[in-house]
Structures are given as C-alpha cells and as structure tokens.
Tab-separated table of C-alpha atoms and ligand atoms in Angstrom:
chain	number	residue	atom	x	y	z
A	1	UNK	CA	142.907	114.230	15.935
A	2	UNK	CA	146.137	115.039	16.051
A	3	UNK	CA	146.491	119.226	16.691
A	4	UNK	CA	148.633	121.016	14.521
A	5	UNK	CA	149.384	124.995	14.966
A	6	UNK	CA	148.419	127.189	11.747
A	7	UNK	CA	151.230	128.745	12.182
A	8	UNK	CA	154.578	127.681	12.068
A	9	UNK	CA	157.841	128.717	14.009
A	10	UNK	CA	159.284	130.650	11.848
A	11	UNK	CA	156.408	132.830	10.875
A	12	UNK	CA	155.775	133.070	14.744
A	13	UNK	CA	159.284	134.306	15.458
A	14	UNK	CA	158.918	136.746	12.627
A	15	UNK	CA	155.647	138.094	14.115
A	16	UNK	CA	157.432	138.355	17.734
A	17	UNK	CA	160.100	140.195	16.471
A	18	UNK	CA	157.592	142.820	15.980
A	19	UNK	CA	155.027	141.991	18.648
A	20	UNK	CA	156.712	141.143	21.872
A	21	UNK	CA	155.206	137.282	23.365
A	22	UNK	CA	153.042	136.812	24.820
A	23	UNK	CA	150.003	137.519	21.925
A	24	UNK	CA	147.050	136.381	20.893
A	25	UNK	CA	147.229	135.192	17.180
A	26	UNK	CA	143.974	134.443	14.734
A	27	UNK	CA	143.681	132.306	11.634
A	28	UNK	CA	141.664	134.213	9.298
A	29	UNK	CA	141.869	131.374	6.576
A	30	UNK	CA	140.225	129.113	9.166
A	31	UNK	CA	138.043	131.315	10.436
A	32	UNK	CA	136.636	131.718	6.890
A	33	UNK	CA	136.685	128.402	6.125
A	34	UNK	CA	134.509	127.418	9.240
A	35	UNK	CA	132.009	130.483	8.744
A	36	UNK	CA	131.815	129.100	4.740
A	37	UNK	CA	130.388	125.948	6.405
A	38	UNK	CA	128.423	127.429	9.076
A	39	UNK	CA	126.750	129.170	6.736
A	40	UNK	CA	126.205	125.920	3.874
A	41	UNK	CA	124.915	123.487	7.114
A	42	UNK	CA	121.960	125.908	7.716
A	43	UNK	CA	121.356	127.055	3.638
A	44	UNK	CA	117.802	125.037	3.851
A	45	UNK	CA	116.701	127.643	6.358
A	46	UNK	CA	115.811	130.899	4.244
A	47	UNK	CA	116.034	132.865	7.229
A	48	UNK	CA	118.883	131.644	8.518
A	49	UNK	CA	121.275	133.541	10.878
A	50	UNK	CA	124.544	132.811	13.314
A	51	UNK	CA	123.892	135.695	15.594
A	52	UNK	CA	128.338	135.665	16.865
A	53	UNK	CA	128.696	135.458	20.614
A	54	UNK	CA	130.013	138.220	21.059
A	55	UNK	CA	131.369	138.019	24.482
A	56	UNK	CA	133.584	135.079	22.781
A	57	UNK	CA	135.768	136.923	21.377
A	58	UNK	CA	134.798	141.051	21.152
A	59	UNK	CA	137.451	141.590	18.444
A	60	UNK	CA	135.384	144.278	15.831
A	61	UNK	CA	138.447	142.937	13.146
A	62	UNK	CA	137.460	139.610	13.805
A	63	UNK	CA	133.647	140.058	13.767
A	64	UNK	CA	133.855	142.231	10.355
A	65	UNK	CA	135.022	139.109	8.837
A	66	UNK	CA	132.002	136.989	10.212
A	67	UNK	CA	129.833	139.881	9.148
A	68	UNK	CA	131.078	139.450	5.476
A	69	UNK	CA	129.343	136.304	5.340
A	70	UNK	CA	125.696	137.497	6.563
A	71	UNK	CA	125.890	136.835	10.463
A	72	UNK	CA	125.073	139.396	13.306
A	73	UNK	CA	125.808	139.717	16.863
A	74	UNK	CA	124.577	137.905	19.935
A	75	UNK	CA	125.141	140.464	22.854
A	76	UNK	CA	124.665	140.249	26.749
A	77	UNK	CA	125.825	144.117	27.677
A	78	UNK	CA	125.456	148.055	26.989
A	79	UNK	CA	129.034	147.995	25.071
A	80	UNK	CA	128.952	144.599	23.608
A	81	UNK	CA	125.987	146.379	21.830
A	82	UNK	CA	127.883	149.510	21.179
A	83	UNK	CA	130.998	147.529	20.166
A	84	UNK	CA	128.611	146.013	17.484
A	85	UNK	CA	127.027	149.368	16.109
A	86	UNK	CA	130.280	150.646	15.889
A	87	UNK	CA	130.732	148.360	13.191
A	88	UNK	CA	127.503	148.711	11.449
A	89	UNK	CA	125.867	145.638	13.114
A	90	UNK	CA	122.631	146.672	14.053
A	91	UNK	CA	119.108	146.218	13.972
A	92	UNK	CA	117.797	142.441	13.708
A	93	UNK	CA	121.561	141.959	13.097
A	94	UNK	CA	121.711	142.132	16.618
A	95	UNK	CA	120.442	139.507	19.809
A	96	UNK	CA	119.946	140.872	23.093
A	97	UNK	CA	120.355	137.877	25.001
A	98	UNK	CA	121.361	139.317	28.281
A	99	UNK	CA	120.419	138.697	31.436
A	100	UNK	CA	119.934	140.442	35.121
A	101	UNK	CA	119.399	143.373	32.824
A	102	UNK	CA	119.716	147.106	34.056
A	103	UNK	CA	116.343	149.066	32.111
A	104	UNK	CA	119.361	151.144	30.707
A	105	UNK	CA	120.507	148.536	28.600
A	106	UNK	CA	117.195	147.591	27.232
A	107	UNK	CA	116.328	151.056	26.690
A	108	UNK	CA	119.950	150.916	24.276
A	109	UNK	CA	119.163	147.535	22.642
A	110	UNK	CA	115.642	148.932	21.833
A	111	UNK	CA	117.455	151.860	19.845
A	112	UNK	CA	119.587	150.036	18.013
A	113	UNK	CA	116.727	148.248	16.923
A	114	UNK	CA	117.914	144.614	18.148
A	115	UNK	CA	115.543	141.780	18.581
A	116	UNK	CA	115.552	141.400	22.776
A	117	UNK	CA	115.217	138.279	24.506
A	118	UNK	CA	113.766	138.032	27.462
A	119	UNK	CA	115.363	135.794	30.267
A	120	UNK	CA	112.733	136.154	32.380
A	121	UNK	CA	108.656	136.826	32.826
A	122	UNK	CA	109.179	139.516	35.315
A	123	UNK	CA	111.263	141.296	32.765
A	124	UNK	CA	107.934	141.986	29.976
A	125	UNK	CA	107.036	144.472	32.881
A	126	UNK	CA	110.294	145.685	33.253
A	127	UNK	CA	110.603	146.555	29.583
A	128	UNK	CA	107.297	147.728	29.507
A	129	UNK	CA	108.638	150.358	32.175
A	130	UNK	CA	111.719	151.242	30.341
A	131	UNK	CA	110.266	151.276	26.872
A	132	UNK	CA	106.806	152.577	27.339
A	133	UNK	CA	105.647	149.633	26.259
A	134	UNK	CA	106.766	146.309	24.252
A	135	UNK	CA	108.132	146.168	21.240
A	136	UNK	CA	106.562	144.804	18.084
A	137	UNK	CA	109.278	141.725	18.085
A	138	UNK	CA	110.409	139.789	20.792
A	139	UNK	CA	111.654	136.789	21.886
A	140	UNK	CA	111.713	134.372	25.418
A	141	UNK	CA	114.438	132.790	26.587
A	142	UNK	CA	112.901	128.791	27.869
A	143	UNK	CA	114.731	126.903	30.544
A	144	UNK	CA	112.818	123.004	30.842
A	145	UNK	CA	114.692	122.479	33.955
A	146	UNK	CA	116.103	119.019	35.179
A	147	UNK	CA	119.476	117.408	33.374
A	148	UNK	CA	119.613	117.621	29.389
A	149	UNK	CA	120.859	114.601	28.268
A	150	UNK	CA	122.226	114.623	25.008
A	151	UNK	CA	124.074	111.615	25.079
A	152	UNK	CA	126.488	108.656	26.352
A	153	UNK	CA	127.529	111.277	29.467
A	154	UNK	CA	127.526	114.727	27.837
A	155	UNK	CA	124.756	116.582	29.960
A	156	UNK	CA	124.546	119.511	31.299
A	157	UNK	CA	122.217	120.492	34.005
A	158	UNK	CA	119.473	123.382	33.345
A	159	UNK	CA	117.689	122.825	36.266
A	160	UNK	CA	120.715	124.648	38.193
A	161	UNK	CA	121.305	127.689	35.878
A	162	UNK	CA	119.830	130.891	36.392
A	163	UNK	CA	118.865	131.439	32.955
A	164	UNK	CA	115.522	131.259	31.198
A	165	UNK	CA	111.894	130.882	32.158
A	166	UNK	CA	110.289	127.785	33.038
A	167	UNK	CA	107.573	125.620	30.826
A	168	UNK	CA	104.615	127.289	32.316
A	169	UNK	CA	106.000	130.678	32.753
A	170	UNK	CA	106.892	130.672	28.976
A	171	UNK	CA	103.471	130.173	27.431
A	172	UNK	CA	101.986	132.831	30.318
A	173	UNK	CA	104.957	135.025	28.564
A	174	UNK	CA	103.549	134.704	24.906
A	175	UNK	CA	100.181	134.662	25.976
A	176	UNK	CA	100.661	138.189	28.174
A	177	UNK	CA	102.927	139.199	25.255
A	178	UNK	CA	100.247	138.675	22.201
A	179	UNK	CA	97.851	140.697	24.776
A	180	UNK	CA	100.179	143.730	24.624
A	181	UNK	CA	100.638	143.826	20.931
A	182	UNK	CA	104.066	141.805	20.528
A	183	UNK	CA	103.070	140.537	16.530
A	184	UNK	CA	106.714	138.687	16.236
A	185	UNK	CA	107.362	136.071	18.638
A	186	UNK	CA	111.078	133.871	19.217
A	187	UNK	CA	112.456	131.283	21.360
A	188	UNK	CA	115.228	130.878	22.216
A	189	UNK	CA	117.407	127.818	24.641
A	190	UNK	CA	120.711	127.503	25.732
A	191	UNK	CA	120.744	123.594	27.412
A	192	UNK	CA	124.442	122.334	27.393
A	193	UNK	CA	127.759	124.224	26.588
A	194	UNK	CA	130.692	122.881	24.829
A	195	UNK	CA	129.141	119.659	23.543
A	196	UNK	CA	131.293	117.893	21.131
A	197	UNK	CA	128.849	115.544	19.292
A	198	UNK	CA	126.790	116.277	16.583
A	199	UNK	CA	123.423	115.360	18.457
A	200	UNK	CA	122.992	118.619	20.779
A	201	UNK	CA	121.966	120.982	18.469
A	202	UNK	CA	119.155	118.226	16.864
A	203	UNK	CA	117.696	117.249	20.134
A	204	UNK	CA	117.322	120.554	21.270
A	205	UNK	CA	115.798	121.476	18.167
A	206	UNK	CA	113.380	118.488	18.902
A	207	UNK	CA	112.771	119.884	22.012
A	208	UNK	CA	112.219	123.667	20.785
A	209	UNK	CA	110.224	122.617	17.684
A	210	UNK	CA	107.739	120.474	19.623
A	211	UNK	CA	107.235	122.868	22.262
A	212	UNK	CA	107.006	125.728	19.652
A	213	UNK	CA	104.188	123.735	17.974
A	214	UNK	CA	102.273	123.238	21.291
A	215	UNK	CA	102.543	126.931	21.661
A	216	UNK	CA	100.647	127.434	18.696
A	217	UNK	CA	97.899	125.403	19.654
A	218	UNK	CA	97.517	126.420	22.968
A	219	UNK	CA	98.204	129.892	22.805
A	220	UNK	CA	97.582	130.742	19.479
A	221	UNK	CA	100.775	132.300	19.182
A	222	UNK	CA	103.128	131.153	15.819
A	223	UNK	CA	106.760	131.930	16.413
A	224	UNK	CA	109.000	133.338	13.210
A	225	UNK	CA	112.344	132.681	14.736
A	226	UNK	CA	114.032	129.617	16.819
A	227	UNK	CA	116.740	130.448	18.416
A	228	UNK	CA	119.717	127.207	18.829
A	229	UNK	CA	121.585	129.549	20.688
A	230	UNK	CA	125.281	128.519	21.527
A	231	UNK	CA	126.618	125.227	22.664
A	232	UNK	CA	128.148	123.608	19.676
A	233	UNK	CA	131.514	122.533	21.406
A	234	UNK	CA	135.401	122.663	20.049
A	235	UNK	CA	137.617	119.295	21.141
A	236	UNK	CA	139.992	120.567	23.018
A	237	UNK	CA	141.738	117.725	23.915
A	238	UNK	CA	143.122	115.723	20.823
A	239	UNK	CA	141.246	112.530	21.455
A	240	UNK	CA	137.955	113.876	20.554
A	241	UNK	CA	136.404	114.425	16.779
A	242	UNK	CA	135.127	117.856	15.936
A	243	UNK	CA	131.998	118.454	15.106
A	244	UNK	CA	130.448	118.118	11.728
A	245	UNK	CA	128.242	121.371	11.236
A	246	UNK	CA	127.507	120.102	7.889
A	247	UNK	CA	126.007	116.673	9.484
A	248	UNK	CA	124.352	119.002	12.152
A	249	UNK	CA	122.556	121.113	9.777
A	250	UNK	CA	121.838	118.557	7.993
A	251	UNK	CA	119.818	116.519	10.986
A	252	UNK	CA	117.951	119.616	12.291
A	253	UNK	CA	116.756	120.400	8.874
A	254	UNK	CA	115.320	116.249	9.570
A	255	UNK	CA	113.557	117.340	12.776
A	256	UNK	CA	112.263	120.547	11.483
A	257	UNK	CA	110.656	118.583	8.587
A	258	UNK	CA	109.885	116.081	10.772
A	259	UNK	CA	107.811	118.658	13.451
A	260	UNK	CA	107.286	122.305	12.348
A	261	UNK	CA	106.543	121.510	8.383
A	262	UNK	CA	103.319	119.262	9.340
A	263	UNK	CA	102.431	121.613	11.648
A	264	UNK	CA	102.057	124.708	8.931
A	265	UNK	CA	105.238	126.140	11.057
A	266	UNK	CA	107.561	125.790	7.348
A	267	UNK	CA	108.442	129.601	7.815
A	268	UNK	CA	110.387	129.583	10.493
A	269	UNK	CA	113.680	131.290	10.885
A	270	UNK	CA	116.583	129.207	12.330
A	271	UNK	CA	118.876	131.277	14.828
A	272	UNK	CA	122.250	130.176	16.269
A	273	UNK	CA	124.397	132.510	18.490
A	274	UNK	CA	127.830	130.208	18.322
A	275	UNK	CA	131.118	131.529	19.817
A	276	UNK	CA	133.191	128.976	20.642
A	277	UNK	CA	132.154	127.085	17.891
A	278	UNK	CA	132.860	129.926	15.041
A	279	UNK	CA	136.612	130.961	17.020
A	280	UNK	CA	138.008	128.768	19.301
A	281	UNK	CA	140.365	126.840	17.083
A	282	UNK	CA	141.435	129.542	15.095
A	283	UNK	CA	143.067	131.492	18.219
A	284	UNK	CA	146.290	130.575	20.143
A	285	UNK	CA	148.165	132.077	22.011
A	286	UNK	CA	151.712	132.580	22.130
A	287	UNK	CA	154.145	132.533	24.980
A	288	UNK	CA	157.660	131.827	25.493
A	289	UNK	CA	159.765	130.261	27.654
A	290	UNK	CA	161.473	132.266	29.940
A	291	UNK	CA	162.234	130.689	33.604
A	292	UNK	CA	162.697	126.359	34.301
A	293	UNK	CA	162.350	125.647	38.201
A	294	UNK	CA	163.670	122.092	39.981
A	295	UNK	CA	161.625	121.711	43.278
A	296	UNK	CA	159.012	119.076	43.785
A	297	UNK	CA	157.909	119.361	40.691
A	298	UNK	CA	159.476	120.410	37.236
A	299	UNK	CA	157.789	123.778	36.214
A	300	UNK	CA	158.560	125.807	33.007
A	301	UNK	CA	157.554	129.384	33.733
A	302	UNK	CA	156.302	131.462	30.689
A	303	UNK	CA	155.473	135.031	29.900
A	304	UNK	CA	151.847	134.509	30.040
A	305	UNK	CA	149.606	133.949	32.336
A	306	UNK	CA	145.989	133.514	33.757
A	307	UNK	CA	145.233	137.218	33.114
A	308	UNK	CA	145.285	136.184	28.822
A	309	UNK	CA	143.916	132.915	29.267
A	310	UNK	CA	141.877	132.350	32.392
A	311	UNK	CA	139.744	129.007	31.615
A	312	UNK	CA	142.589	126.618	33.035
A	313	UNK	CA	142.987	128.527	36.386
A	314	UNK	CA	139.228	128.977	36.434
A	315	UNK	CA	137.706	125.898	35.079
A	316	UNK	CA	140.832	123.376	35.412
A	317	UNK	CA	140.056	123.701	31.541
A	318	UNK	CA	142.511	121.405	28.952
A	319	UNK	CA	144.141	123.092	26.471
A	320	UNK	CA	146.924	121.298	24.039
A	321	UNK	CA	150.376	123.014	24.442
A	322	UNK	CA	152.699	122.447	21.269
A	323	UNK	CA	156.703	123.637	21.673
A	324	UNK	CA	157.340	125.327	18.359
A	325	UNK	CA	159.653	123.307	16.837
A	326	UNK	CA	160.161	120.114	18.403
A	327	UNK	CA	156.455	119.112	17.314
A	328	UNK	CA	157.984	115.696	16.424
A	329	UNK	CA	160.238	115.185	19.858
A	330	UNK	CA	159.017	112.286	22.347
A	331	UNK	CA	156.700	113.764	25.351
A	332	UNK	CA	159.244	112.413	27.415
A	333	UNK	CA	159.596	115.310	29.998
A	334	UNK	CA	156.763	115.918	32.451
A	335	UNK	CA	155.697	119.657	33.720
A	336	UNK	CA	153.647	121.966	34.813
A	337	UNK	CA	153.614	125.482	32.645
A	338	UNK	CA	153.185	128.100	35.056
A	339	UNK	CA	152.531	131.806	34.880
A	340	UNK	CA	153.617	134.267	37.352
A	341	UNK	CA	150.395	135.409	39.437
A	342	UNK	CA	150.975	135.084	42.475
A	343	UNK	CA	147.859	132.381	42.425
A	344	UNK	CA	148.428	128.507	42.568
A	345	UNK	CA	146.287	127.680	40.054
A	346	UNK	CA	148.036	130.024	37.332
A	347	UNK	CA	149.015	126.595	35.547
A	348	UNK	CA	148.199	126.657	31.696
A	349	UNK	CA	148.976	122.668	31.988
A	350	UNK	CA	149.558	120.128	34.570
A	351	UNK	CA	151.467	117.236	34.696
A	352	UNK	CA	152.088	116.999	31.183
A	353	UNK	CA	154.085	115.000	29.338
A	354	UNK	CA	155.587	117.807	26.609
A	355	UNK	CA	159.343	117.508	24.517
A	356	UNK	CA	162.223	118.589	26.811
A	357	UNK	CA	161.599	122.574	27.276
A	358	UNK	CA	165.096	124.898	26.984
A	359	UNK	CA	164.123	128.671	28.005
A	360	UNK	CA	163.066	131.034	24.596
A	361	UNK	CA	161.322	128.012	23.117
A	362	UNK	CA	157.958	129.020	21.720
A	363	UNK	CA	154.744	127.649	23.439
A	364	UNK	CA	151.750	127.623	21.061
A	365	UNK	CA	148.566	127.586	23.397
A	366	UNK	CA	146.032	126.055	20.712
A	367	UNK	CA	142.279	126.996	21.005
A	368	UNK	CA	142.288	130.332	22.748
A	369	UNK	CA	140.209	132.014	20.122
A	370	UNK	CA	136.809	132.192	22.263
A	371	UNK	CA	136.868	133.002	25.807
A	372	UNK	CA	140.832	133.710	25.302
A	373	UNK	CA	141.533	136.968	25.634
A	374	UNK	CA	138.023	138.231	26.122
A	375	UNK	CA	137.866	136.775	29.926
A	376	UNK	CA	141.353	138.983	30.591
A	377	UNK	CA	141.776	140.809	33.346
A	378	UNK	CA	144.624	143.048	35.445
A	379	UNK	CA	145.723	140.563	38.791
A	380	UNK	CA	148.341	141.548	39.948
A	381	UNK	CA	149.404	144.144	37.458
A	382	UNK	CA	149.361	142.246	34.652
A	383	UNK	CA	148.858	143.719	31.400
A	384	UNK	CA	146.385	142.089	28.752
A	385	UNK	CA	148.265	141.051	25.366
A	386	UNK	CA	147.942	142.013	22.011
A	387	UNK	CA	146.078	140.390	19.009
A	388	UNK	CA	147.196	139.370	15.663
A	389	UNK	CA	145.693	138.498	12.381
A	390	UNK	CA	147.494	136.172	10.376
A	391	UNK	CA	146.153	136.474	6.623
A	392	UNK	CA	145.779	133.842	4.168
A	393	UNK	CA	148.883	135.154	2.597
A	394	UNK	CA	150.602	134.944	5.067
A	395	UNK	CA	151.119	138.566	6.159
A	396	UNK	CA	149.806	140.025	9.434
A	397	UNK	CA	148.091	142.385	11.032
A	398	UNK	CA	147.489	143.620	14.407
A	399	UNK	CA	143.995	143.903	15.496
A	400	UNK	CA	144.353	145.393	19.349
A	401	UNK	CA	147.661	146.776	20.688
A	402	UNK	CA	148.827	144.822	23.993
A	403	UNK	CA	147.722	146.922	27.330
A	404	UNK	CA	150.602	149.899	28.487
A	405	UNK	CA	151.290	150.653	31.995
A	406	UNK	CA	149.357	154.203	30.800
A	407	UNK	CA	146.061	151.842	30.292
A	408	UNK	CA	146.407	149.927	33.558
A	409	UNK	CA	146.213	153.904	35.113
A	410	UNK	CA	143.608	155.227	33.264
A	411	UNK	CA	140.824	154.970	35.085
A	412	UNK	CA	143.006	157.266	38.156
A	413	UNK	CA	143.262	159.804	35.036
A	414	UNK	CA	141.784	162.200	37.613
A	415	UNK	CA	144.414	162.216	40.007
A	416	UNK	CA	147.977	163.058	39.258
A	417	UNK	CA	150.000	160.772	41.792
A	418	UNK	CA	151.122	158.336	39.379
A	419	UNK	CA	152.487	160.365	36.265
A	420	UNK	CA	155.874	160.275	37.381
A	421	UNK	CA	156.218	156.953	37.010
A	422	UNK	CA	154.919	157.085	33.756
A	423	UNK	CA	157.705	159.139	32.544
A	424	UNK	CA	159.756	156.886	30.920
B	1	LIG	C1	127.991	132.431	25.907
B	1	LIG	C2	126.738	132.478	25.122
B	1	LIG	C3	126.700	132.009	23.806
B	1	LIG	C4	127.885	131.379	23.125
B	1	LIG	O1	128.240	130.200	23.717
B	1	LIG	P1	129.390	129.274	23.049
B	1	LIG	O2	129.540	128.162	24.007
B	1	LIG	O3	130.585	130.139	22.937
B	1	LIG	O4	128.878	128.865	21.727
B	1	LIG	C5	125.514	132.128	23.107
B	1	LIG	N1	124.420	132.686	23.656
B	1	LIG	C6	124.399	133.148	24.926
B	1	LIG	C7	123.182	133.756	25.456
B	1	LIG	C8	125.556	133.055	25.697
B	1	LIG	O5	125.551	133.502	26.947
C-alpha cells in the first residue's frame, strides 16, 4: 500500500514555523478512526476492553482520546501507573503487566486498584509480602515456550523470552491462588510482536481458550478475563497489507464460540493491551534537511536523530521516509539519512532510493507514533522533541514542549556549577 503522510507540506511548514523541526506530529482523525474500529471488531465481547500500551506512546493528550472511547491502560512501571491516574485511569481501567517487579510498585498498582498480572509464580509470594496478602482479582501471565508459529514465516520465539510462567507452573499458580482466596482469575499471553496478518491474535486465542478450558477442569478454577495482550503489528514497509481488526475480531469471536461457549466459559471478558497497533501510523516525525555529504557514500544529514526515533539504530527497523513535496519525483537518488550522534548506526534509512534531496526539504518519518518518541533518550546531549496534535480541522495543538537545555540539567538542580551557562 502505497504510504501517504496525513499531513501535507504546507500545513507542516505552517506548524514548523511555530514548532522548530524536528517534532513529533499525531493524527487525531486517524487515531479515532482506528480506536472506532478497535472498539466495533471486539463489540460481541460484553466485557470487552483495549487496555493502551502505555509504554507505546505515554502521551496523557493522546491517551485521553483513547479513553473517550472506553479503553484503559496497560502499564509495566510506578509512573506509567501514575501517568495514568493522573488522568483518571484507574482501577480495572488499569493492567499491571510488568515484570522484574520492585514490591514498591505492586504495593502502588494495588492502590490504584489495577488488576495485576503476574509474570511469574515466585511473584504470588512476593505480593503476598508486599500486600499482606493477595488480592481478590488477579491474573497470570503464561509463556508455552518453544517457537509460535503463526504462519508462512512470521514466528516469534517464546521459548527465549523472559516473560511469563510455564504450562505447569501456571495451573500450580491458579491452583495456589484459589487456595489463598483469589475469587477472579485472568490470563494473559504475549507470543509474537508486530505480526502483520490477521491470524495471530485467533491462534493465540485458540491457544488461550483451550488451555483456559483445561484449567477449569483440572483445577477447578473458571477465568473471567483473557487477556490477547499486544502483538497486532503495523506494515511498516509499503509492500505489506494492514491488518483487518474488523476480520480479526471477527475470527476470535469463531474460536471463542468454537471453545469457551461449549465449555459453559460464554462469560468471559476479552482483553487486548495494543500499542503499536492503536498509534503507530498515526505518528511521524518531522525533520528537515539540513547538511548533504559526498564521500563513499551519499548521506543527507537531518535535524533528528536516534535520540527521537531509536528503533532503526536499535533494531535496523524500516521505516518509509517521504520528502514533502516531491512525493511524485522518481527514487532516482540513493542515500543514507543520517543523524548526528556520534554513533554509526544513527541512520533513519539506508541505501535508499528517495527523490533528489536539496537541504530545508521536509522529511516525513511515517509510523513513529508507538515506540517513537517514548524510547527517547539524551546521547550525546541531545534534546528530546516536541509533540503535536493535528485536529480533524485542521488546527493544532501541542501536547509536550520539546526538551530545554534547563531539562537536560535538572536532575544536577542541586549543584550550582552549570547556571551560568544557562543564562542566556
Ligand atoms: C509492549 C507491550 C504491549 C504492547 O505491544 P505492541 O506491540 O505495541 O502492541 C502489550 N503488553 C505488554 C505486556 C507489553 O510489554
């Protein structure tokens, strides 16, 4: 499919002109649009609920529009979770699905009232300790091991990830549970990331559903919620399809009355915890052109870099690149788009064949909108970018102010050597 910006040139030059390049910019008509559907694939579930990642993308402008349309927030850490009350998410509105958790974090979730879930066995005890004992609702994380193959060649490989608890180990945890006085049981499974094919999520509901229905008759134990988790993959790369999340809904509704309904298990709540999925293509970000270099290679340098977009350098990740403006130009120049870290791999594309590049030409880096900005960080100096909201309208807002030299001091605000240089 071919990939188009949501914005176009002119509205991105009128937003620099106020917001300096390099930024983060959101579609808030697409991000609506998606979460419509999200919510519509899974409307045969009465107890339905996307739980957003919220490590994805920990915008609380962003996730107050997701929260308009009845989801909650999947988080991992002590502020993720305070990030979320702060905007009235709380409760069962909130997943703890953390892991390698401090007892202080537990002890935070458990006031907020979020529904934990545990990553491990050993961790019941643990949250005994910090708790006192177990709360009345709780939920296991399950890790089958080996390779999940979902299909022709997308796998991933649970057997080598550190999350989750293994077959046995998860019906000792409901059966110890029940013992202690747990009365609302979940699972929850997290087998392959970024798939894009509409089978993952209904072969790992195959997989959850059956093994939530031997759980019942082993252990006696009936689960309310089933956790899908995240997974549900963007293309990034224009030669792949998107996912249908209608179709998807559609064929897990299939298994569940296929496996839980004969089994009396028709109650069941249907959890997802989708980041990339609910974000990703309604982020880009923003850059311009500022140096060209002739060497061995043709390079266009920018004014971003890894520190606002870190899954190339990290994960040799694709993302499309469109120059703003020359959309419909032959690819008939070939570079690589550096930033300036003083790190080889600070490449935001490789080799690629892009329309002839003049310096203060627009780059629009497409599908930054989960794990974009939110993997930032300060190498070498560098100063995280802002984020925008573009509205339906067409007007704009901005959600998080870009990072000030005064930021990337703060945390020596208990020494004085450096306010000099703040002076100007
Ligand atoms: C990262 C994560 C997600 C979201 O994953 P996506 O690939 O962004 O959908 C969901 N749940 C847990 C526990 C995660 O760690």
């Amino acid at each position: 499919m071919k990939k188009i910006p949501f914005a176009s040139k002119e509205k991105l030059e009128e937003i620099a002109k106020q917001y300096p390049t390099p930024f983060h910019i959101y579609d808030e008509a697409g991000i609506r649009k998606n979460a419509e559907n999200m919510k519509q694939a899974f409307s045969w579930n009465k107890g339905f609920k996307e739980y957003f990642a919220v490590k994805a993308t920990p915008n609380p402008f962003l996730i107050e529009i997701l929260k308009e349309y009845g989801f909650g927030c999947d988080c991992s850490s002590k502020t993720e979770l305070m990030l979320s009350k702060a905007i009235g998410v709380t409760g069962q509105n909130i997943m703890f699905s953390s892991n390698d958790t401090p007892k202080e974090e537990f002890q935070y979730a458990n006031e907020l009232g979020a529904t934990i879930n545990l990553d491990d066995i050993t961790h019941i005890e643990v949250l005994e300790e910090a708790l006192g004992k177990l709360p009345k609702r709780l939920s296991c994380r399950y890790n089958p091991g080996g390779v999940f193959e979902v299909c022709n060649g997308i796998m991933d490989n649970p057997g080598d990830a550190k999350y989750g608890m293994t077959t046995d180990q998860l019906f000792e945890a409901y059966r110890i549970m029940k013992e202690k006085g747990v009365e609302e049981f979940g699972m929850h499974a997290f087998l392959a990331s970024n798939t894009v094919t509409n089978e993952y999520y209904p072969m790992l509901a195959r997989l959850l559903f059956e093994t939530a229905v031997k759980i019942k008759e082993e252990v006696g134990v009936k689960l309310s919620f089933i956790n899908l988790s995240g997974g549900v993959g963007i293309p990034y790369t224009p030669d792949k399809e998107p996912n249908d999340i209608l179709e998807i809904g559609r064929r897990v509704h299939e298994v569940y009355d296929e496996v839980l309904v004969p089994a009396g298990m028709g109650d069941v709540a249907i959890y997802t915890e989708l980041g990339r999925f609910m974000m990703g293509p309604y982020g880009a970000l923003v850059t311009r052109a500022i140096n060209e270099k002739h060497t061995h290679k043709e390079y266009v340098g920018v004014d971003a870099c890894a520190v606002n977009l870190m899954r190339p350098a990290m994960y040799g990740a694709y993302h499309h690149i469109t120059v703003m403006g020359k959309e419909n130009a032959p690819c008939d120049h070939v570079y690589d788009i550096t930033g300036s870290l003083c790190e080889n791999n600070d490449k935001f594309a490789i080799d690629r064949a892009l329309p002839e590049i003049q310096k203060g030409d627009l780059l629009y880096i497409h599908d930054t909108g989960a794990h974009g900005f939110s993997m930032g960080y300060n190498y070498n100096g560098k100063l995280k970018s802002a984020e925008i909201l573009l509205h339906p309208d067409g007007t704009f807002s901005l959600i998080r102010r870009a990072e000030t030299p005064k930021d990337y001091f703060a945390t020596f605000d208990c020494f004085d050597f450096y306010k000099n240089v703040l002076e100007d």
